[in-house]
PDB file of C-alpha atoms and ligand atoms in Angstrom:
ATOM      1  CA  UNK B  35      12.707  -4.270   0.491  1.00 96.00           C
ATOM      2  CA  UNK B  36      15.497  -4.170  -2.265  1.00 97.00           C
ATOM      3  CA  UNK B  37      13.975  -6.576  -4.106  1.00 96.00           C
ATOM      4  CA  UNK B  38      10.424  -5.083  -4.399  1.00 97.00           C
ATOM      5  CA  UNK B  39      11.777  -2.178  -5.374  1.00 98.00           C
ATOM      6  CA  UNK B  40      13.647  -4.008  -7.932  1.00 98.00           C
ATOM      7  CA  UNK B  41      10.388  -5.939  -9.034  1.00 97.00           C
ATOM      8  CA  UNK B  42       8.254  -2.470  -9.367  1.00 97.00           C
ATOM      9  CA  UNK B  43      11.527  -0.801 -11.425  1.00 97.00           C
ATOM     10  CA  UNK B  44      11.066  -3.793 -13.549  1.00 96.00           C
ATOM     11  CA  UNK B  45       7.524  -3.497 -13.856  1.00 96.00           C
ATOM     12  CA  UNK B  46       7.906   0.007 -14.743  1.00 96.00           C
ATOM     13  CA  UNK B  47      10.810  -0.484 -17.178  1.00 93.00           C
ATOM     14  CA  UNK B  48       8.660  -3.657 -18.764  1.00 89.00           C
ATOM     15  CA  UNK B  49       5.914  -1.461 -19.719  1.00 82.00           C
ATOM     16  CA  UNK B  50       8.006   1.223 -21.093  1.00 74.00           C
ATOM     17  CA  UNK B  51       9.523  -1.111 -23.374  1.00 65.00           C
ATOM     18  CA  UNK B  52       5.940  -1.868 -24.796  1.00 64.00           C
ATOM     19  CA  UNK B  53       4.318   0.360 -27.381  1.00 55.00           C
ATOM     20  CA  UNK B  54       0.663  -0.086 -26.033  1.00 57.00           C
ATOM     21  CA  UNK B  55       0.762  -0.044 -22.072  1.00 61.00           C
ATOM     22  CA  UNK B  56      -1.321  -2.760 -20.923  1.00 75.00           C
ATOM     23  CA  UNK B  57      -3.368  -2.178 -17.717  1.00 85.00           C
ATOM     24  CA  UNK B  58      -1.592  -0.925 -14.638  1.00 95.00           C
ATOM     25  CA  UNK B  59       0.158  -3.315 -12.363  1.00 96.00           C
ATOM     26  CA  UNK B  60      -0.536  -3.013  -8.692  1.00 97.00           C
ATOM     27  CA  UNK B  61       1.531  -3.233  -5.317  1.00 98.00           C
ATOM     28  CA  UNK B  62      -0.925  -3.951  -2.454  1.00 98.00           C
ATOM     29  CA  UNK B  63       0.176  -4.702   1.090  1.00 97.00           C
ATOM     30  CA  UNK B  64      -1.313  -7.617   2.831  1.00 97.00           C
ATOM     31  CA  UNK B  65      -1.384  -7.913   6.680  1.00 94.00           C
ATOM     32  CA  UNK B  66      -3.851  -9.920   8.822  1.00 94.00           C
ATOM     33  CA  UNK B  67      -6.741  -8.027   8.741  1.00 93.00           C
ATOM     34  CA  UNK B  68      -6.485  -7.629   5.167  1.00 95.00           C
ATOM     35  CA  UNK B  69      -6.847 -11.349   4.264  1.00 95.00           C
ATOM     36  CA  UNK B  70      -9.812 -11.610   6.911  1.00 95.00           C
ATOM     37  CA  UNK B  71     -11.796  -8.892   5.303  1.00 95.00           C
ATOM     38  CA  UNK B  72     -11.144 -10.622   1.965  1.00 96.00           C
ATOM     39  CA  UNK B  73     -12.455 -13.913   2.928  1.00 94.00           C
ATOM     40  CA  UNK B  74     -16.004 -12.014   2.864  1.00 94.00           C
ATOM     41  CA  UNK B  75     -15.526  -9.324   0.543  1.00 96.00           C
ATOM     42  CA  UNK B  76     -14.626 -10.815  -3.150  1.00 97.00           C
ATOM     43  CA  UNK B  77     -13.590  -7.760  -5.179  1.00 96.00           C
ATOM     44  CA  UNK B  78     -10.636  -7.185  -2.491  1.00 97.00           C
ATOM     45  CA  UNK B  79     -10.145 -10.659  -2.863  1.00 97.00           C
ATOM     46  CA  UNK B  80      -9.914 -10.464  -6.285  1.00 97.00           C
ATOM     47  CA  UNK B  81      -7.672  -7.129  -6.427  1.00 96.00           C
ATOM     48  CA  UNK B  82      -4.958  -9.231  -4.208  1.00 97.00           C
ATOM     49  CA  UNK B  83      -5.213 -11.877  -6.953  1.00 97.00           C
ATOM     50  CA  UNK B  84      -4.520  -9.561  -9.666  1.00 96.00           C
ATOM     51  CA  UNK B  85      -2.251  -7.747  -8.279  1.00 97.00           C
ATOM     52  CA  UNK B  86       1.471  -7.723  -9.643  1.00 96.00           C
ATOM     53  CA  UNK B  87       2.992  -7.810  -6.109  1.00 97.00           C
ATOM     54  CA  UNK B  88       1.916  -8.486  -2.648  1.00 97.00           C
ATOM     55  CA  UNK B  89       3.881  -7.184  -0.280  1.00 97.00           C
ATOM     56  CA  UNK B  90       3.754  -8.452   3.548  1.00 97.00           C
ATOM     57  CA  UNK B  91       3.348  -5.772   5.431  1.00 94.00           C
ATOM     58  CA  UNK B  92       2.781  -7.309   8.734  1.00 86.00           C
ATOM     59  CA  UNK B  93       4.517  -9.435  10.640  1.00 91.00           C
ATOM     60  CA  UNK B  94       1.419 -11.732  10.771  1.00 93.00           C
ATOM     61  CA  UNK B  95       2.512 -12.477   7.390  1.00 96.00           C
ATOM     62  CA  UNK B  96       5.670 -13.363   7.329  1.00 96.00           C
ATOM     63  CA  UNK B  97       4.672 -15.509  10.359  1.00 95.00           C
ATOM     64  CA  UNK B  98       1.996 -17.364   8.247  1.00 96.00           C
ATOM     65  CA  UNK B  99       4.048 -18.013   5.406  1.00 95.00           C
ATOM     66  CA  UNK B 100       6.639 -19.525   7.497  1.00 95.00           C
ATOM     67  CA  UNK B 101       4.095 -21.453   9.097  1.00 94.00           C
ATOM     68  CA  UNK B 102       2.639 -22.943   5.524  1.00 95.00           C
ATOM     69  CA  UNK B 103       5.854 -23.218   3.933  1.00 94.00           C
ATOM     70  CA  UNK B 104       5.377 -20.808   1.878  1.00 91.00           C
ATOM     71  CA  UNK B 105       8.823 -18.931   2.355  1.00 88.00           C
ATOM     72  CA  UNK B 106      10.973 -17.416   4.389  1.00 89.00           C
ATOM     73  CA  UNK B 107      10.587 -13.807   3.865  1.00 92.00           C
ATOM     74  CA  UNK B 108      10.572 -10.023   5.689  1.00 93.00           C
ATOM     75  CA  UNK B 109       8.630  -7.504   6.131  1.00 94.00           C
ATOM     76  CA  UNK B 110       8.073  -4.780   3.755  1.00 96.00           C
ATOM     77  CA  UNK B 111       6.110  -2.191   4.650  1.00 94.00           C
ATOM     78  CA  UNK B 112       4.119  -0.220   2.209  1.00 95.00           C
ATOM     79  CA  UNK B 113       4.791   2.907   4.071  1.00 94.00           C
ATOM     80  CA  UNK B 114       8.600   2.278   3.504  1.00 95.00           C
ATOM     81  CA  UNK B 115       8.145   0.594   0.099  1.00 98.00           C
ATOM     82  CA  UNK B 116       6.452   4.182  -0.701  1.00 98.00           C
ATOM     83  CA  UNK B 117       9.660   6.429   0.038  1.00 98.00           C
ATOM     84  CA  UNK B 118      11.988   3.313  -1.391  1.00 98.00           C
ATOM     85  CA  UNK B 119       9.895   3.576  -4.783  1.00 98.00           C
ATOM     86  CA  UNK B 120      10.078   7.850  -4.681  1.00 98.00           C
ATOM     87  CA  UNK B 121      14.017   7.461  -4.329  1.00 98.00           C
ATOM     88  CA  UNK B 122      14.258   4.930  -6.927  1.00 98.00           C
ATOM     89  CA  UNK B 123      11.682   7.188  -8.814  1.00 98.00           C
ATOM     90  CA  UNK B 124      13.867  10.861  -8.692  1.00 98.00           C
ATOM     91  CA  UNK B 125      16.740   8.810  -9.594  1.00 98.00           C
ATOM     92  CA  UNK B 126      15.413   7.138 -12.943  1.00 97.00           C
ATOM     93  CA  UNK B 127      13.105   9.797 -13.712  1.00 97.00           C
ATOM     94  CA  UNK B 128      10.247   8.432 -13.114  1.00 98.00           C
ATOM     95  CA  UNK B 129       6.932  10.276 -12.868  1.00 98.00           C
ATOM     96  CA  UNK B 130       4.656  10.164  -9.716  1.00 98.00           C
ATOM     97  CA  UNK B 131       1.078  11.200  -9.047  1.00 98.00           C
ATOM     98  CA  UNK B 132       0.121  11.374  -5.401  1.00 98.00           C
ATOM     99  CA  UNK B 133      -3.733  11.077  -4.797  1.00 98.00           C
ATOM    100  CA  UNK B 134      -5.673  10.482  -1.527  1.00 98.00           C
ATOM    101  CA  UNK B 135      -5.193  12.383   2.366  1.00 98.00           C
ATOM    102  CA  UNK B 136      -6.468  15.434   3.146  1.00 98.00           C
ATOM    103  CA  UNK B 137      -5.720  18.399   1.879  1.00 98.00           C
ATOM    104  CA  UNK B 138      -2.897  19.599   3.809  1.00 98.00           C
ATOM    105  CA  UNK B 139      -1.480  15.993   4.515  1.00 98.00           C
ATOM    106  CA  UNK B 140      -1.283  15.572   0.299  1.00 98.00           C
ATOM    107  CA  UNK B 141       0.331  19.310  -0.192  1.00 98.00           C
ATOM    108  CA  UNK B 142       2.759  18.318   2.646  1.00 98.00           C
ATOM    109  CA  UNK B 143       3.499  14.820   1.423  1.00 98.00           C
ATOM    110  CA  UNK B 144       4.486  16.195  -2.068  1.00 98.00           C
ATOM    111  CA  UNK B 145       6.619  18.851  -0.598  1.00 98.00           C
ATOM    112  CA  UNK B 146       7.978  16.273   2.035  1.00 98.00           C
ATOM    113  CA  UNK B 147       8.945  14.136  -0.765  1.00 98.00           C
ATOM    114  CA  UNK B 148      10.496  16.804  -3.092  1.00 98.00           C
ATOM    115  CA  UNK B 149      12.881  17.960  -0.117  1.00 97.00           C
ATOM    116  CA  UNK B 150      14.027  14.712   0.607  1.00 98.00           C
ATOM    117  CA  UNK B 151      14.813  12.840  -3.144  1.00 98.00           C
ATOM    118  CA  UNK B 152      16.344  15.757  -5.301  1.00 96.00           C
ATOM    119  CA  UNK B 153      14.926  15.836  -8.438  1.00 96.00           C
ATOM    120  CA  UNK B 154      11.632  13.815  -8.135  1.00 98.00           C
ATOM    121  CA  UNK B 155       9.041  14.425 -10.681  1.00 98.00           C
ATOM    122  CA  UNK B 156       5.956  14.668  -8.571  1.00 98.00           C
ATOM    123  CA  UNK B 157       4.007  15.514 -11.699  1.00 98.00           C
ATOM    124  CA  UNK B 158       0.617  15.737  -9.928  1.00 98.00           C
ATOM    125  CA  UNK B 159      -1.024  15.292  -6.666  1.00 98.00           C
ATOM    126  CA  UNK B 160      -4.743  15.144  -5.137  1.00 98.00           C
ATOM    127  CA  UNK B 161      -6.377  15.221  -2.008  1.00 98.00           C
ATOM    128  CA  UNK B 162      -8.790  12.165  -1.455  1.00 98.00           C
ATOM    129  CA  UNK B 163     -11.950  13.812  -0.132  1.00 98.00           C
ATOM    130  CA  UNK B 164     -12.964  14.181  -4.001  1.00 97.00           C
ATOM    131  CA  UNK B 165     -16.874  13.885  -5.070  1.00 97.00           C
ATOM    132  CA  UNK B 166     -17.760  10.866  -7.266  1.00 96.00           C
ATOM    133  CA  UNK B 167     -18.436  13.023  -9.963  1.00 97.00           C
ATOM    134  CA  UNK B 168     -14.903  14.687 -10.137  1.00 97.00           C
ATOM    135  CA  UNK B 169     -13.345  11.073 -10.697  1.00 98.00           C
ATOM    136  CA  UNK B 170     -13.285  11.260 -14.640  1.00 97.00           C
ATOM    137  CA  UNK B 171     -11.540  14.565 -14.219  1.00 98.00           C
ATOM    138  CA  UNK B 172      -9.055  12.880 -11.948  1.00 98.00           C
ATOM    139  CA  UNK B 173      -7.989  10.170 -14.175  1.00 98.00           C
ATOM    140  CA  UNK B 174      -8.051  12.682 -17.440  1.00 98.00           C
ATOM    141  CA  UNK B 175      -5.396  14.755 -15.049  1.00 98.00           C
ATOM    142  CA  UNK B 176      -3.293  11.981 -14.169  1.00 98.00           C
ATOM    143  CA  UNK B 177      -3.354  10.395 -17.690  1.00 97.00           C
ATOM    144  CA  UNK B 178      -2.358  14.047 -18.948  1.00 98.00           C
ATOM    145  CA  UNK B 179       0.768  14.652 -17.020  1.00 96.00           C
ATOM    146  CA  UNK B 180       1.981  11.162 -18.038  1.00 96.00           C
ATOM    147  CA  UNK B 181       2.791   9.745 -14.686  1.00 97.00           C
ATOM    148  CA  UNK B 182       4.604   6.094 -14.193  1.00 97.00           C
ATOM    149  CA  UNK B 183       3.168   5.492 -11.156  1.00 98.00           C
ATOM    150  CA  UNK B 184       0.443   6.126  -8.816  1.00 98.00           C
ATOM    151  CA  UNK B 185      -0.048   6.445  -5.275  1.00 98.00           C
ATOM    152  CA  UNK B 186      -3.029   6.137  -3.459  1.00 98.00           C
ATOM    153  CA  UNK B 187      -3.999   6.600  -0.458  1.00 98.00           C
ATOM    154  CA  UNK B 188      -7.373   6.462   0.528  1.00 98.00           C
ATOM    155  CA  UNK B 189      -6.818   3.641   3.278  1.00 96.00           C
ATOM    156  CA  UNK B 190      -8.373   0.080   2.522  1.00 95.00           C
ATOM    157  CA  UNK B 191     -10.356  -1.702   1.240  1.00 96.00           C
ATOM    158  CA  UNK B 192     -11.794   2.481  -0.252  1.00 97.00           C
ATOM    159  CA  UNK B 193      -8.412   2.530  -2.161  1.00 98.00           C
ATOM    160  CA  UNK B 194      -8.014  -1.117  -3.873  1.00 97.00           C
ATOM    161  CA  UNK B 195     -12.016  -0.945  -4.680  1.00 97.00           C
ATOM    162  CA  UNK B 196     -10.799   2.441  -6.458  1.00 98.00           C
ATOM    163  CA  UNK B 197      -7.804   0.945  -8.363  1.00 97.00           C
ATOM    164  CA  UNK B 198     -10.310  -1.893  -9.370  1.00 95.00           C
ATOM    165  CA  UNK B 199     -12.740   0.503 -10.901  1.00 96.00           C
ATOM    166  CA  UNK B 200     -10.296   3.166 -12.318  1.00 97.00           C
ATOM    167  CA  UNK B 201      -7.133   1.634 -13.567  1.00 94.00           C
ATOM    168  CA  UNK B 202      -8.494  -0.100 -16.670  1.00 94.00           C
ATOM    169  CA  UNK B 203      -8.821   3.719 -17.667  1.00 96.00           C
ATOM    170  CA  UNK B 204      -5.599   4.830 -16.651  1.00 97.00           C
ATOM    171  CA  UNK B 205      -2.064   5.304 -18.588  1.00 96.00           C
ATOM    172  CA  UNK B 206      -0.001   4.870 -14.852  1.00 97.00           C
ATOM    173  CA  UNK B 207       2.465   1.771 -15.508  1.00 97.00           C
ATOM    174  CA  UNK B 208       2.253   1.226 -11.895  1.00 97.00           C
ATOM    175  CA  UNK B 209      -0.065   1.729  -8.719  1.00 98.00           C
ATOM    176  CA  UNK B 210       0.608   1.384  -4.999  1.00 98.00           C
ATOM    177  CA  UNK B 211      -1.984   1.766  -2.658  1.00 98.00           C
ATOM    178  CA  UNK B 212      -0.199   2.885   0.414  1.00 98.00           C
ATOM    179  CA  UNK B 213      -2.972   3.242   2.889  1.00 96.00           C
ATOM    180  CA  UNK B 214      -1.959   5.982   5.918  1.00 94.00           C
ATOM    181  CA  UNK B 215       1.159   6.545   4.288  1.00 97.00           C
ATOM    182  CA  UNK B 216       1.014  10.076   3.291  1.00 97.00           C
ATOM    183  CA  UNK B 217       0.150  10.911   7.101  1.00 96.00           C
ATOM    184  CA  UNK B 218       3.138   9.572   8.140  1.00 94.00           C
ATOM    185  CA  UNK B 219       5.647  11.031   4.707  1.00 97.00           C
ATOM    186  CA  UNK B 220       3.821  14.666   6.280  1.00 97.00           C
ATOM    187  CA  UNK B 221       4.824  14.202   9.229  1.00 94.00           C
ATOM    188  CA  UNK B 222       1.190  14.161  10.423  1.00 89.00           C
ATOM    189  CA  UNK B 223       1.598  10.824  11.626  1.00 84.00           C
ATOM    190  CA  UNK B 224       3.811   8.904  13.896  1.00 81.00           C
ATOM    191  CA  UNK B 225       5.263   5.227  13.113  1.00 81.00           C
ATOM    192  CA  UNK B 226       6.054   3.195  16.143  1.00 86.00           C
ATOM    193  CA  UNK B 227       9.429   4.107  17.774  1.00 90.00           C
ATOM    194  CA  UNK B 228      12.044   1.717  17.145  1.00 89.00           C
ATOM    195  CA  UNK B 229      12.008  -0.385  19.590  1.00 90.00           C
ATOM    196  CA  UNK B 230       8.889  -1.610  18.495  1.00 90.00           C
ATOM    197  CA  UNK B 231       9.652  -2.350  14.950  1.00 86.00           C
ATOM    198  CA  UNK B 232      12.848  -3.953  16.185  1.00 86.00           C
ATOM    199  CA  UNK B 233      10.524  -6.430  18.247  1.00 87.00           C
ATOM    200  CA  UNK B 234       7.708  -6.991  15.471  1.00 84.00           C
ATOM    201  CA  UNK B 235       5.030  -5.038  17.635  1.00 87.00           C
ATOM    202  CA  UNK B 236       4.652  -1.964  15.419  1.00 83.00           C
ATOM    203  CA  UNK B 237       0.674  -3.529  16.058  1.00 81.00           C
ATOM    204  CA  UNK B 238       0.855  -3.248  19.526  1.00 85.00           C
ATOM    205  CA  UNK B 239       2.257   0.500  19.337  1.00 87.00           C
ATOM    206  CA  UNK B 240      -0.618   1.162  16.912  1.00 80.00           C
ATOM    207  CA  UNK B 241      -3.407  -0.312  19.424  1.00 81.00           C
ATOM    208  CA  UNK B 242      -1.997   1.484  21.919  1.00 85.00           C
ATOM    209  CA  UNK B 243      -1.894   4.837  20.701  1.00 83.00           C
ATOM    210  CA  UNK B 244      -5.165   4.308  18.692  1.00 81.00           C
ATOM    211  CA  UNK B 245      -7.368   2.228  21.104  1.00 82.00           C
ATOM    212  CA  UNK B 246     -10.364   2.440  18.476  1.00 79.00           C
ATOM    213  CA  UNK B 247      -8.416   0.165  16.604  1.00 75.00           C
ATOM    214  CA  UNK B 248      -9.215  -2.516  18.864  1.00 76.00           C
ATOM    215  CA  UNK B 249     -12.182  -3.525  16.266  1.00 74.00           C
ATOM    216  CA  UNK B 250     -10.084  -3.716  13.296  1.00 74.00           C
ATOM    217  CA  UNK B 251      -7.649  -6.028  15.260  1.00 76.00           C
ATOM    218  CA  UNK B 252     -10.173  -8.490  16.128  1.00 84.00           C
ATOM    219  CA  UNK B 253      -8.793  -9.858  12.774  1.00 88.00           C
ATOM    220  CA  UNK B 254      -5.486 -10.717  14.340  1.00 88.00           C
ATOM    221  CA  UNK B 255      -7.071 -13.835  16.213  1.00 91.00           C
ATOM    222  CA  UNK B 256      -9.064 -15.096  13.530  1.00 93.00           C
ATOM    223  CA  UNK B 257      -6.034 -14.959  11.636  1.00 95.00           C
ATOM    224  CA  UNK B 258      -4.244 -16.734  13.641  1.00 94.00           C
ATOM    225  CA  UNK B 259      -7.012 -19.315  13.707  1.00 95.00           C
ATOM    226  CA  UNK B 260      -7.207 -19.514  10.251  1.00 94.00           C
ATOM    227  CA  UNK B 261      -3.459 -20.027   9.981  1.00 95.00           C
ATOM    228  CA  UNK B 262      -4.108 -22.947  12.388  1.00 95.00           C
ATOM    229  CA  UNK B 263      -6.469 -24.568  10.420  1.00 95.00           C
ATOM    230  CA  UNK B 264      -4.799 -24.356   7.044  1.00 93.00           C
ATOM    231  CA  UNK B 265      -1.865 -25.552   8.706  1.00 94.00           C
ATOM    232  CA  UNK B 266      -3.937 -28.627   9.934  1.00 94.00           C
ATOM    233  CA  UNK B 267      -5.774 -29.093   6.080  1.00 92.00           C
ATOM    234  CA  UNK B 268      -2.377 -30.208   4.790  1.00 84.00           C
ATOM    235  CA  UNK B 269      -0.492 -31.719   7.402  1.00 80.00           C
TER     236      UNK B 269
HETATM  237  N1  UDP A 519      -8.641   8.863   3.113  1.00 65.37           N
HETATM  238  C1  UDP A 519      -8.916   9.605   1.976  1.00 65.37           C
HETATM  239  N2  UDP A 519     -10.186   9.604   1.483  1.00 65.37           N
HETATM  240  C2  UDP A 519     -11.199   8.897   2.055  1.00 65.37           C
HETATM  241  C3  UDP A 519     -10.905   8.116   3.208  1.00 65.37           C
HETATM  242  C4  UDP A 519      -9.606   8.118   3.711  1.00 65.37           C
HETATM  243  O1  UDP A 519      -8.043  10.251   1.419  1.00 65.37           O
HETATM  244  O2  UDP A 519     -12.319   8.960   1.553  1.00 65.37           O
HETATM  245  C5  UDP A 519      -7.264   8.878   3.633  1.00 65.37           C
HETATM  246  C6  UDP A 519      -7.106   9.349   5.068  1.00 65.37           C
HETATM  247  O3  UDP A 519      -7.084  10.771   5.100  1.00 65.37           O
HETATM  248  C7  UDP A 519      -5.790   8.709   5.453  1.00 65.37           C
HETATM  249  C8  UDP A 519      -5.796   7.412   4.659  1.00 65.37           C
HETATM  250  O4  UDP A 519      -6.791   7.546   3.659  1.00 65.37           O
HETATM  251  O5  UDP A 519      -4.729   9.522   5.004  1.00 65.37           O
HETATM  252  C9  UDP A 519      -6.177   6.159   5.490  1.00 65.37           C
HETATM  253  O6  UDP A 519      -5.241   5.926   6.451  1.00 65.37           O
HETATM  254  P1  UDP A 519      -5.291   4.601   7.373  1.00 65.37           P
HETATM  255  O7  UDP A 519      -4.109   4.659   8.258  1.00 65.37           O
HETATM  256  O8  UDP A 519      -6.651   4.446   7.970  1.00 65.37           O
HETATM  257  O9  UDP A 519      -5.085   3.484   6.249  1.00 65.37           O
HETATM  258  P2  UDP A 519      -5.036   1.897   6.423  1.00 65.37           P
HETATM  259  O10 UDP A 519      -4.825   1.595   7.893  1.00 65.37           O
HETATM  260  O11 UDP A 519      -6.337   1.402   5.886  1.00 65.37           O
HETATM  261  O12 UDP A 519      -3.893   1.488   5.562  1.00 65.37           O
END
């Protein structure tokens, strides 16, 4: 966790430093079901490939990359990396656009977030049940207040398919999509209790509580599976 939110200061301090900001870097969490949707669907494939950092946000993750040899590493959860990047934020002066939730989950994040890191610039923030047609608006409001980076939240694959279309227009040195996260920053949603996260099963607590989950962690399996295989490929 330290070091991503080392890696996105960087990134933010990097494009500072340059006179023309390039095009925003992104910060996308992976987990299972992520990388099983994005075997069939190519433009999330190809947002994870662009982005700047991938974080692993599930233990699935850090579990595969063990298994390929691709690293020992830990989790980092975007909905921690979030707060992490807001402290980090209030304390450099950084300035952060919230967009996506509903109405009253967005107000309540920003409000949350300006209680709990004194003197974060939260220089904007937007719901994310916005018509197609208010979008240019949007990114004319964001580029306006001169924010460094961007939240969004308009859970996946909606919110990396935006950052895809929109960023190339945008003057935000970084972009997170954070998925549920605001829900949780409101207080409008619950993360597993502790013991839980301690254990690795924050998935189980989420099937659990949200049983019409059980489609989207089908994935889990087939990951799994996958895993197997690739495992096999290069033995
Ligand atoms: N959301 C939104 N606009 C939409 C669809 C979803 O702002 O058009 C928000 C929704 O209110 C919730 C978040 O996106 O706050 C999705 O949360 P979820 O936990 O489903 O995200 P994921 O599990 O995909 O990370």
């Amino acid at each position: 966790m330290a070091d991503a939110v080392d890696v996105v200061d960087g990134l933010v301090s990097a494009a500072d430093g340059l006179k023309s900001a390039g095009k925003p870097r992104t910060i996308i969490a992976v987990n299972p079901e992520k990388v099983i949707r994005a075997r069939n669907h190519q433009a999330l494939m190809d947002s994870l490939r662009a982005a700047a950092l991938l974080i692993p946000d599930g233990i699935g993750i850090v579990w595969a990359a063990r298994i390929l040899g691709l690293g020992r590493m830990r989790r980092v959860p975007g909905s921690e990396l979030m707060p992490a990047l807001c402290e980090r934020a209030a304390k450099r002066g950084y300035r952060v656009f919230l967009f996506g939730a509903s109405p009253q989950t967005n107000a309540r994040a920003a409000e949350a977030l300006r209680e709990r890191y004194s003197g974060l610039q939260i220089v904007g923030h937007q719901h994310g049940y916005l018509s197609q047609d208010d979008m240019d608006g949007l990114v004319r409001r964001i580029n306006d207040c001169q924010a460094d980076i961007l939240f969004v939240a308009l859970g996946s694959p909606k919110q990396e398919m935006w950052m895809a279309r929109y960023l190339p227009t945008l003057s935000v040195k970084v972009c997170q999509g954070v998925g549920g996260t605001f829900d949780v920053v409101a207080g409008h949603a619950r993360r597993a209790p502790r013991v839980f996260r301690t254990l690795n099963l924050e998935w189980l607590y989420r099937l659990l509580s949200q049983p019409s989950r059980i489609l989207r962690q089908t994935a889990l399996p087939k990951f799994v599976w996958q895993v197997f295989c690739e495992k096999l490929r290069h033995w």
